[in-house]
Amino acid sequence: MVRLQDDLFEAVNADWLTHTDIPSDRPRIAAFDELVIHNEQTLMHDFSTIDTFDEPVMTEFAKFYKKAGDFIERFEFGTDPVRPEIDKIEKLSDYTALVTSLPELILNAQVPVPFGLSVDTDMKDAVHYALTFSGAGLILPDTTYYAEDHPRKSELLDFYVANTVKILSDFGYGHAIALKHAENIVKFDAILAQYANTSEEWAKYAELYNPVPIKAFIEALTTVPFTDVIKGLLGKLPDKVIVYEKRVYANFDAIMNEANFELIKSWMLVKLIRSSTHYLSDDLRILGSEFSRKLSGTSEARSQEKHAFDLATDQYSQAVGLYYGHTYFGESAKADVKRMTTEMIKVYQERLDKNTWLSRPTIDKAIKKLDAMTVFIGFPDKLPDIYKQFTVTHESIYSLVARFNVVRSHRHYAKFNEPVDKTEWHMPAHMVNAYFSPDSNTIVFPAAILQKPFYSETEQTKSQNYGGIGAVIAHEISHAFDNNGALFDAFGNMNNWWTDEDFKAFEAKQDLMIAEFDGLDIAGAKVNGKLVVSENIADAGGLTAAMTAALRETDVDLKAFFTQWGEIWRIKASQEYQQMLLSMDVHAPGKLRANIQVSNLDEFFDTFDVKEGDGMWRSESDRVKIW
């Protein structure tokens, strides 16, 4: 039996790890996933028994849900619903025809194009939107998979080609043509991968802000008429474009050009057809998800029933979230979580006030940022108006989603001329998650995460709740002061409010957190400390603040507090999935999140009498403390 003093994660989760199996249709099972599965079962039961809803949008959802599960109808439609988009690509006779049609393809079609123009909050002017530029997504999870010595590169790309040929064959393509398209997309993907951001670069999101004046942007990218493209999307030219991927920008003409036309055309065609399989017959649905299952080590496709649920709740996510929130989230729980949040913001302010490594001006600005922080708990006040346009007719599921996507596309680009709505939620209430938004200085806790083992009013003690949801709440607060969030001010603008000396001291502490995780072995691979540093800073600050708040309760029990922390990070996953996350996920593996952060707290060693020589021991001089 594993001693807690040697391995907190293994000790507190021993029974769970022994008796819990990874579901065949998932690459992992974790505390978060168990809630997802529970909520899925609850909502699937509700939606199978409720005939009518008070909310008109939910009535449309119910019709869509039923249609999504009608695999006889989906079989009868065949691949015909995708034909209009396929024809748009097939009819592109040359590169000039392609670039001329770009505004229409981006705005009104399902057809993918090999670059991104998006409307996002302007990081330096958070009440307005900016136009952003990025490259296309890659076939493999991230750039590290394209290294010649990566053990899975050839295996995965070969599988992708073979799988693509099978899919295209079902769309009526002969073997030779299908193979040519499959090989072409892999060739073009290799070009894209040369210039794409690494996961580490994406993780430093403040550094993605590279504004380019519109005139310079248009003059630099000569192989696409961006004046026409941008005007077609926004109705006018903006003053600037924010470049997220600098290498894509610098090498754009080497990517998009006449010489690459056939590769680009195959890329667009294969991307379109592969994505469409999600909405077609059951055989195509299963065939179309084979590559992602291969990638993650998932043994089976989702059942028809679960797939229909996934598809429908994805299309109507905020509507389903409001239904879930109104049905299953109580005002009492909301008030209690609000109290805990207020308490931990207060703890943060007090800890900042006593901080010994920051100067007073920086401390005062940090406290003001906490004062200005907005907290959303449970579910939003209203449903976005866009959902009223998602009406269900006798079209195929594919055609319905295509129509919905056109509505979304028009709405997305129309936002450019509007002020940013800082009350908008970016997660539905039935999602088991939480987030901090740096551009609005807001923390959001959807209703679905406010359940055991994270939180329970009646079945968990206050110390357990602080070790669960309390640490999650304080984690999100801490994101306001991680290596990214710290660069944004109280109003959500990227604005340096630090003194130079203070920020250098902060960077030195970041380096300690990076070193603490960097190179650790797990699942046959190693942790990239730079990739996971922001989440680790948030974990460390969150755990410290939650513990401080728990200690103020009259019935504090630190054994229960630390045990609960270890339990919320329980996880079992396929090796393929773990290795994929190590290459691209900004979160450290669950076991390391559980074990390493507690080993930075003196109170953990005192609580469990952990001594030198024990597996959990960390010398006092090596304990990393930031917030």
XYZ file of C-alpha atoms in Angstrom:
627
model
C 0.000 0.000 0.000
C 1.350 3.424 -0.969
C 1.991 5.807 1.932
C 0.624 9.321 1.609
C 4.033 10.591 2.722
C 5.509 8.991 -0.407
C 2.829 9.780 -3.001
C -0.276 11.821 -2.174
C -1.927 11.099 -5.543
C -1.479 7.320 -5.382
C -2.417 7.100 -1.695
C -5.667 9.079 -1.684
C -6.799 7.652 -5.022
C -5.648 4.046 -4.478
C -9.104 2.490 -4.440
C -10.303 4.593 -7.363
C -7.224 3.781 -9.442
C -7.675 0.061 -8.764
C -11.375 -0.189 -9.561
C -11.968 2.483 -12.221
C -11.684 1.626 -15.899
C -11.257 4.057 -18.769
C -14.515 4.048 -20.786
C -14.043 2.459 -24.200
C -15.285 5.615 -25.960
C -12.951 7.973 -24.093
C -9.159 8.321 -23.937
C -9.238 8.982 -20.195
C -11.302 9.059 -17.026
C -10.818 11.755 -14.380
C -12.782 13.505 -11.662
C -13.826 16.083 -14.256
C -14.879 13.362 -16.703
C -16.960 11.556 -14.101
C -19.050 14.703 -13.696
C -19.266 15.076 -17.482
C -20.572 11.507 -17.748
C -23.035 12.043 -14.882
C -24.351 15.263 -16.451
C -24.542 13.560 -19.836
C -26.680 10.744 -18.382
C -28.906 13.210 -16.522
C -29.529 15.393 -19.549
C -29.988 12.457 -21.919
C -32.669 11.121 -19.583
C -34.345 14.530 -19.406
C -34.333 15.052 -23.145
C -35.736 11.581 -23.794
C -38.705 12.159 -21.474
C -39.585 15.863 -21.864
C -42.015 16.487 -24.711
C -42.262 20.281 -24.610
C -40.091 23.116 -23.319
C -41.090 26.605 -22.196
C -38.100 28.050 -24.061
C -38.695 28.113 -27.875
C -35.004 27.591 -28.585
C -35.070 24.394 -26.522
C -38.033 23.212 -28.582
C -35.850 23.598 -31.678
C -33.039 21.838 -29.827
C -35.314 18.872 -29.108
C -36.193 18.624 -32.808
C -32.511 18.794 -33.763
C -31.573 16.194 -31.121
C -34.161 13.767 -32.464
C -32.952 14.369 -36.010
C -29.326 13.869 -35.007
C -30.215 10.399 -33.732
C -32.199 9.390 -36.819
C -29.536 7.274 -38.534
C -31.995 5.847 -41.030
C -32.616 9.360 -42.374
C -28.902 10.101 -42.296
C -28.208 6.944 -44.319
C -30.906 7.840 -46.832
C -29.472 11.326 -47.397
C -26.098 9.713 -48.118
C -23.308 12.117 -49.085
C -25.566 14.308 -51.232
C -25.890 17.113 -48.633
C -22.145 17.805 -48.918
C -22.202 17.950 -52.719
C -22.778 21.741 -53.035
C -19.586 22.489 -51.063
C -17.626 19.740 -52.830
C -18.671 21.222 -56.166
C -17.467 24.679 -55.107
C -13.990 23.248 -54.590
C -13.990 20.960 -57.617
C -14.985 23.872 -59.886
C -11.966 25.940 -58.855
C -10.053 25.762 -62.122
C -6.919 27.635 -61.074
C -5.344 29.679 -58.310
C -6.953 32.926 -59.508
C -10.402 31.347 -59.230
C -9.548 30.222 -55.701
C -8.411 33.580 -54.341
C -11.266 35.421 -56.064
C -13.786 33.185 -54.296
C -12.196 33.474 -50.811
C -14.614 36.040 -49.283
C -17.604 33.895 -50.258
C -15.951 30.646 -49.123
C -15.033 32.087 -45.718
C -18.314 33.853 -45.019
C -20.968 31.609 -46.527
C -19.576 28.106 -46.934
C -18.369 25.146 -44.927
C -15.232 25.172 -47.060
C -11.996 25.478 -45.049
C -9.210 27.794 -46.220
C -5.550 27.521 -45.182
C -5.353 30.658 -43.039
C -7.478 32.301 -40.385
C -9.003 35.788 -40.221
C -10.879 36.149 -36.963
C -12.487 38.851 -34.839
C -11.137 38.820 -31.282
C -10.978 41.287 -28.415
C -8.124 43.735 -28.954
C -5.686 42.907 -26.166
C -4.583 46.535 -25.846
C -8.062 48.030 -26.228
C -10.344 45.524 -24.535
C -13.616 47.362 -25.232
C -13.117 46.984 -28.993
C -12.553 44.086 -31.364
C -9.577 43.605 -33.676
C -9.053 41.534 -36.815
C -6.532 38.750 -36.208
C -4.485 36.615 -38.588
C -3.222 33.075 -38.066
C -2.312 29.959 -40.002
C -4.258 26.760 -40.536
C -4.565 23.832 -38.159
C -2.263 20.852 -38.667
C -3.044 17.166 -39.123
C -0.876 16.137 -36.155
C -1.451 17.559 -32.660
C 1.400 20.053 -32.659
C 4.736 20.886 -34.276
C 6.753 18.438 -32.136
C 5.065 15.524 -33.929
C 6.681 16.645 -37.209
C 10.234 16.082 -35.996
C 11.847 13.278 -38.013
C 12.682 11.360 -34.842
C 9.151 11.527 -33.411
C 8.168 7.876 -32.840
C 4.593 8.294 -34.107
C 5.014 10.673 -37.060
C 5.140 8.112 -39.890
C 2.640 5.780 -38.236
C 0.040 8.525 -37.823
C 0.485 10.145 -41.241
C 0.337 6.745 -42.977
C -2.845 5.947 -41.065
C -4.293 9.357 -41.978
C -3.654 8.733 -45.697
C -5.177 5.249 -45.629
C -8.187 6.442 -43.631
C -8.699 9.416 -45.983
C -8.651 7.132 -49.025
C -11.410 4.993 -47.463
C -13.527 8.075 -46.711
C -13.107 9.555 -50.186
C -13.985 6.202 -51.715
C -17.325 6.354 -49.914
C -17.860 9.750 -51.575
C -17.441 8.176 -54.989
C -13.766 8.926 -55.684
C -11.716 6.243 -57.430
C -8.733 4.837 -55.558
C -6.070 6.653 -57.606
C -7.732 10.070 -57.255
C -8.511 9.505 -53.580
C -4.879 8.536 -52.914
C -3.637 11.609 -54.802
C -5.807 13.924 -52.684
C -4.711 12.163 -49.472
C -1.024 12.451 -50.373
C -1.473 16.074 -51.444
C -2.969 17.139 -48.114
C -0.052 15.562 -46.258
C 2.406 17.408 -48.546
C 0.663 20.735 -47.964
C 0.412 20.036 -44.240
C 4.205 19.612 -44.168
C 4.551 23.095 -45.676
C 2.194 24.543 -43.058
C 3.996 22.787 -40.198
C 7.293 24.538 -41.026
C 5.850 27.910 -40.050
C 3.181 27.094 -37.455
C 3.426 28.276 -33.867
C 4.664 25.747 -31.349
C 2.409 24.896 -28.407
C 4.825 26.815 -26.212
C 4.389 29.905 -28.390
C 0.585 29.623 -28.273
C 0.792 29.327 -24.480
C 2.414 32.765 -24.201
C -0.700 34.463 -25.490
C 0.369 38.019 -24.646
C 3.293 37.555 -27.063
C 0.841 36.695 -29.854
C -0.072 40.380 -30.067
C 1.790 41.602 -33.141
C -0.132 44.527 -34.693
C 0.590 45.284 -38.351
C -0.830 48.411 -40.052
C -3.385 47.381 -42.669
C -1.419 48.927 -45.539
C 1.728 47.009 -44.572
C -0.277 43.795 -44.100
C -1.826 43.991 -47.553
C 1.477 44.909 -49.218
C 3.360 42.067 -47.494
C 0.950 39.294 -48.497
C 0.904 39.557 -52.253
C -0.565 36.209 -53.320
C -4.059 36.843 -51.908
C -6.059 40.051 -52.576
C -6.590 40.776 -48.878
C -8.202 44.151 -49.568
C -11.113 42.330 -51.206
C -11.114 39.461 -48.693
C -11.193 41.689 -45.612
C -13.755 44.093 -47.066
C -15.881 41.092 -47.975
C -15.838 39.963 -44.334
C -15.962 43.266 -42.414
C -17.426 45.644 -44.978
C -14.390 47.891 -44.590
C -10.662 47.829 -43.914
C -9.551 48.064 -40.254
C -6.584 50.165 -39.185
C -4.507 47.119 -38.326
C -4.364 43.336 -38.251
C -3.073 41.454 -35.207
C -0.703 38.743 -36.425
C -0.783 35.688 -34.134
C 1.644 33.555 -36.149
C 4.626 35.581 -37.264
C 6.321 32.823 -39.302
C 3.106 32.161 -41.229
C 2.870 35.886 -41.959
C 6.525 36.140 -43.026
C 6.252 33.098 -45.320
C 2.651 33.459 -46.467
C 3.506 33.823 -50.141
C 5.466 30.557 -49.950
C 2.324 28.841 -48.633
C -0.432 30.398 -50.730
C 0.656 30.552 -54.353
C -0.116 29.247 -57.832
C 2.520 26.514 -57.648
C 0.772 25.010 -54.618
C -2.729 25.242 -56.116
C -3.335 21.512 -56.520
C -2.067 20.841 -52.993
C -4.286 23.591 -51.596
C -7.311 22.309 -53.497
C -6.774 18.776 -52.147
C -6.274 20.188 -48.638
C -9.599 22.061 -48.829
C -11.440 19.072 -50.275
C -10.146 16.524 -47.784
C -10.697 18.860 -44.810
C -14.279 19.491 -45.925
C -15.115 15.852 -46.536
C -13.497 14.556 -43.341
C -15.345 17.119 -41.199
C -18.639 16.329 -42.921
C -18.563 12.662 -41.874
C -19.639 13.726 -38.369
C -23.110 14.468 -39.763
C -23.606 11.599 -42.212
C -24.328 7.866 -42.019
C -23.206 5.830 -39.030
C -20.541 4.011 -41.057
C -19.071 7.309 -42.251
C -19.302 8.821 -38.769
C -17.266 5.939 -37.320
C -14.821 5.920 -40.234
C -14.353 9.678 -39.976
C -13.383 9.511 -36.294
C -10.862 6.675 -36.697
C -7.860 8.986 -36.921
C -8.675 10.905 -33.736
C -9.199 7.610 -31.915
C -5.852 6.346 -33.204
C -4.216 9.560 -32.028
C -5.651 9.424 -28.505
C -5.683 5.671 -27.938
C -9.486 5.471 -27.733
C -10.763 1.986 -28.512
C -14.346 2.639 -29.626
C -16.414 5.348 -31.275
C -19.196 6.978 -29.303
C -22.532 5.166 -29.430
C -25.250 6.531 -31.687
C -27.133 7.868 -28.654
C -24.109 9.635 -27.158
C -23.067 10.963 -30.548
C -26.514 12.497 -31.102
C -26.300 14.082 -27.650
C -22.801 15.465 -28.370
C -23.855 16.866 -31.733
C -27.051 18.513 -30.489
C -25.605 19.971 -27.285
C -22.672 21.337 -29.249
C -24.962 23.220 -31.643
C -27.218 24.529 -28.860
C -24.617 24.714 -26.095
C -25.687 27.899 -24.309
C -29.385 26.956 -24.501
C -28.688 23.548 -22.954
C -26.483 25.253 -20.373
C -29.306 27.560 -19.302
C -31.697 24.604 -19.065
C -29.155 22.776 -16.896
C -28.507 25.813 -14.709
C -32.184 26.595 -14.115
C -32.984 22.928 -13.446
C -30.070 21.731 -11.333
C -28.319 24.732 -9.780
C -29.676 26.206 -6.568
C -29.435 29.739 -5.200
C -28.067 28.385 -1.923
C -25.070 26.803 -3.651
C -24.522 29.985 -5.656
C -24.497 32.087 -2.478
C -22.057 29.715 -0.753
C -19.644 29.667 -3.689
C -19.941 33.449 -3.945
C -18.996 33.666 -0.254
C -15.951 31.443 -0.814
C -14.904 33.502 -3.838
C -15.211 36.764 -1.918
C -13.201 35.261 0.915
C -10.389 34.150 -1.367
C -10.193 37.468 -3.174
C -9.839 39.005 0.285
C -7.117 36.464 1.138
C -5.290 37.380 -2.053
C -5.488 41.072 -1.251
C -4.125 40.487 2.227
C -1.315 38.294 0.979
C -0.412 40.908 -1.612
C -0.491 43.611 1.045
C 2.127 41.664 3.040
C 4.174 40.691 -0.021
C 7.932 41.005 0.560
C 9.300 40.810 -2.981
C 7.161 43.491 -4.699
C 7.326 47.274 -4.353
C 4.355 49.194 -2.952
C 3.230 50.748 -6.273
C 2.949 47.300 -7.904
C 1.183 45.838 -4.855
C -1.382 48.661 -4.874
C -2.136 48.133 -8.576
C -2.474 44.372 -8.072
C -4.959 44.945 -5.242
C -6.931 47.322 -7.477
C -7.033 44.618 -10.129
C -8.586 42.260 -7.591
C -11.084 44.961 -6.558
C -12.168 45.297 -10.191
C -12.465 41.528 -10.827
C -15.937 40.370 -11.939
C -17.248 36.982 -10.802
C -19.880 34.951 -12.689
C -21.288 31.840 -11.011
C -23.776 29.266 -12.280
C -25.192 30.467 -15.585
C -25.648 33.692 -17.595
C -28.701 35.927 -17.305
C -29.832 35.477 -20.880
C -29.410 33.456 -24.037
C -27.525 35.052 -26.948
C -29.966 36.187 -29.650
C -28.190 34.151 -32.329
C -29.877 30.960 -31.081
C -33.247 32.260 -32.229
C -32.004 31.763 -35.811
C -31.287 28.059 -35.321
C -34.599 26.690 -36.570
C -34.954 23.052 -37.567
C -36.539 22.071 -40.881
C -36.672 18.865 -42.957
C -33.134 19.363 -44.253
C -30.379 16.873 -43.492
C -28.379 17.292 -40.297
C -25.383 18.342 -42.388
C -27.392 21.039 -44.187
C -28.813 22.331 -40.909
C -25.358 22.660 -39.356
C -24.073 24.295 -42.539
C -26.881 26.853 -42.293
C -26.199 27.434 -38.588
C -22.506 27.938 -39.365
C -23.301 30.607 -41.937
C -25.321 32.423 -39.269
C -22.400 32.099 -36.855
C -19.935 33.300 -39.482
C -21.937 36.439 -40.302
C -22.423 37.163 -36.599
C -18.724 36.659 -35.906
C -17.561 39.233 -38.435
C -20.408 41.653 -37.621
C -19.026 41.914 -34.077
C -16.072 43.885 -35.413
C -18.195 47.043 -35.554
C -19.613 46.613 -32.043
C -18.208 47.163 -28.539
C -17.065 44.044 -26.700
C -19.781 42.482 -24.541
C -17.921 41.701 -21.321
C -20.925 39.879 -19.852
C -20.785 37.178 -22.520
C -20.011 33.685 -21.242
C -17.498 31.581 -23.183
C -18.585 28.293 -21.588
C -22.074 26.838 -21.207
C -23.365 26.159 -17.688
C -23.386 22.369 -18.156
C -19.635 22.293 -18.915
C -17.410 20.945 -16.137
C -14.775 23.643 -16.178
C -13.974 27.225 -15.140
C -11.933 30.068 -16.612
C -10.357 33.490 -16.177
C -10.755 36.015 -18.993
C -7.807 38.459 -18.980
C -9.451 40.880 -21.419
C -12.398 41.444 -19.068
C -10.739 40.608 -15.718
C -13.529 38.087 -15.114
C -13.641 34.654 -13.494
C -16.426 32.261 -14.475
C -17.642 29.110 -12.709
C -20.306 27.198 -14.671
C -22.891 25.350 -12.593
C -21.729 21.884 -13.654
C -18.399 22.005 -11.803
C -20.109 22.835 -8.519
C -20.635 19.178 -7.571
C -18.724 16.467 -5.708
C -15.779 16.002 -5.456
C -15.263 19.716 -6.078
C -18.161 20.968 -3.999
C -21.118 19.841 -1.925
C -23.133 21.838 0.616
C -24.328 18.740 2.418
C -21.835 15.923 1.805
C -18.476 17.670 2.147
C -16.976 19.695 4.977
C -15.821 23.259 4.477
C -12.218 22.052 4.454
C -13.042 19.552 1.721
C -14.838 22.221 -0.290
C -11.847 24.526 0.027
C -9.554 21.700 -1.118
C -11.875 21.147 -4.094
C -13.781 24.072 -5.566
C -11.977 26.550 -3.321
C -8.649 25.691 -4.913
C -10.256 25.849 -8.365
C -11.740 29.287 -7.615
C -8.431 30.599 -6.298
C -6.677 29.003 -9.296
C -8.774 31.168 -11.618
C -8.092 34.253 -9.475
C -4.383 33.390 -9.704
C -4.538 33.492 -13.501
C -4.826 37.259 -13.158
C -1.241 37.087 -11.903
C 0.308 34.287 -13.946
C 2.946 34.944 -16.611
C 0.213 35.934 -19.096
C -2.552 37.423 -16.953
C -0.098 39.608 -15.076
C 0.445 41.597 -18.280
C -3.201 42.779 -18.293
C -4.512 45.587 -16.103
C -7.695 45.954 -14.050
C -9.672 46.941 -17.165
C -8.546 43.951 -19.236
C -6.023 45.857 -21.356
C -2.534 44.515 -22.004
C -0.664 47.223 -20.182
C 2.518 46.981 -18.138
C 1.567 48.068 -14.619
C 4.714 46.604 -13.039
C 7.972 48.353 -12.195
C 10.913 46.916 -14.121
C 12.512 45.576 -10.938
C 9.313 43.888 -9.794
C 8.748 42.185 -13.116
C 12.316 40.876 -13.152
C 11.697 39.427 -9.688
C 8.482 37.834 -10.975
C 10.305 36.340 -13.973
C 12.899 34.849 -11.613
C 10.115 33.151 -9.676
C 8.580 31.920 -12.948
C 11.943 30.328 -13.764
C 11.839 28.431 -10.469
C 8.358 27.083 -11.301
C 9.516 26.114 -14.795
C 12.537 24.275 -13.357
C 10.391 22.468 -10.779
C 8.421 20.685 -13.515
C 10.738 20.728 -16.523
C 12.014 17.331 -17.628
C 9.937 15.261 -15.198
C 9.276 11.766 -16.567
C 5.692 10.576 -16.907
C 3.877 8.284 -19.369
C 7.116 7.583 -21.240
C 7.709 11.260 -22.033
C 8.907 14.436 -20.339
C 7.165 17.583 -19.087
C 7.932 20.899 -20.822
C 8.143 23.312 -17.894
C 7.747 26.389 -20.091
C 4.557 25.044 -21.678
C 2.815 24.433 -18.332
C 4.147 27.358 -16.297
C 1.017 29.547 -16.428
C -1.260 26.807 -15.091
C 1.305 25.812 -12.489
C 1.532 29.385 -11.211
C -2.263 29.385 -10.965
C -2.282 25.998 -9.180
C 0.313 27.149 -6.679
C -1.406 30.451 -5.945
C -4.830 28.794 -5.855
C -3.816 26.069 -3.424
C -2.110 28.570 -1.112
C -5.062 30.984 -1.092
C -7.607 28.180 -0.584
C -5.584 26.777 2.323
C -5.316 30.223 3.894
C -9.097 30.641 3.640
C -9.693 27.146 5.059
C -7.475 27.912 8.053
C -9.827 30.763 8.981
C -12.734 28.372 9.479
C -13.329 27.211 13.067
C -13.516 23.538 12.056
C -10.491 23.500 9.737
C -9.090 20.060 8.881
C -5.973 20.283 6.730
C -5.830 16.512 6.284
C -9.240 16.675 4.613
C -8.161 19.767 2.660
C -5.039 18.189 1.137
C -6.751 14.836 0.586
C -9.520 16.546 -1.392
C -6.923 18.371 -3.476
C -5.329 15.023 -4.331
C -8.710 13.528 -5.221
C -9.844 16.210 -7.658
C -6.817 15.491 -9.882
C -7.410 11.725 -10.092
C -7.013 10.498 -13.647
C -6.340 7.378 -15.733
C -5.554 7.774 -19.438
C -4.107 5.944 -22.427
C -0.394 6.442 -22.951
C -1.025 7.925 -26.403
C -3.352 10.521 -24.908
C -0.969 11.411 -22.082
C 1.928 11.859 -24.479
C -0.199 13.992 -26.792
C -1.143 16.279 -23.889
C 2.484 16.548 -22.784
C 3.298 18.011 -26.205
C 0.457 20.540 -26.381
C -1.505 21.006 -23.130
C -0.736 24.002 -20.898
C -1.787 21.939 -17.864
C 0.618 19.568 -16.149
C -0.477 15.912 -15.782
C -2.972 15.379 -12.952
C -0.633 13.330 -10.791
C 2.021 16.040 -10.885
C -0.530 18.770 -10.188
C -1.628 16.842 -7.109
C 1.822 16.010 -5.760
C 4.169 18.833 -6.637
C 2.085 21.806 -5.549
C 1.470 20.476 -2.027
C 5.217 19.856 -1.691
C 5.731 23.614 -1.924
C 3.645 24.219 1.225
C 5.199 23.928 4.691
C 1.778 23.102 6.137
C 1.577 19.897 4.089
C 4.731 18.509 5.700
C 3.487 19.434 9.177
C 0.007 18.000 8.595
C 1.182 14.551 7.483
C 4.537 14.451 9.282
C 6.439 14.162 5.996
C 10.171 13.859 6.648
C 13.384 13.828 4.653
C 13.631 10.491 2.842
C 9.878 10.311 2.189
C 8.785 10.409 -1.466
C 6.832 13.654 -0.990
C 9.708 15.431 0.759
C 11.037 18.645 -0.741
C 13.783 20.625 0.934
C 12.622 23.952 2.292
C 15.038 25.813 0.027
C 13.521 24.092 -3.029
C 9.888 24.948 -2.248
C 8.599 27.399 -4.858
C 6.394 30.178 -3.509
C 5.034 32.953 -5.713
C 1.589 34.073 -4.566
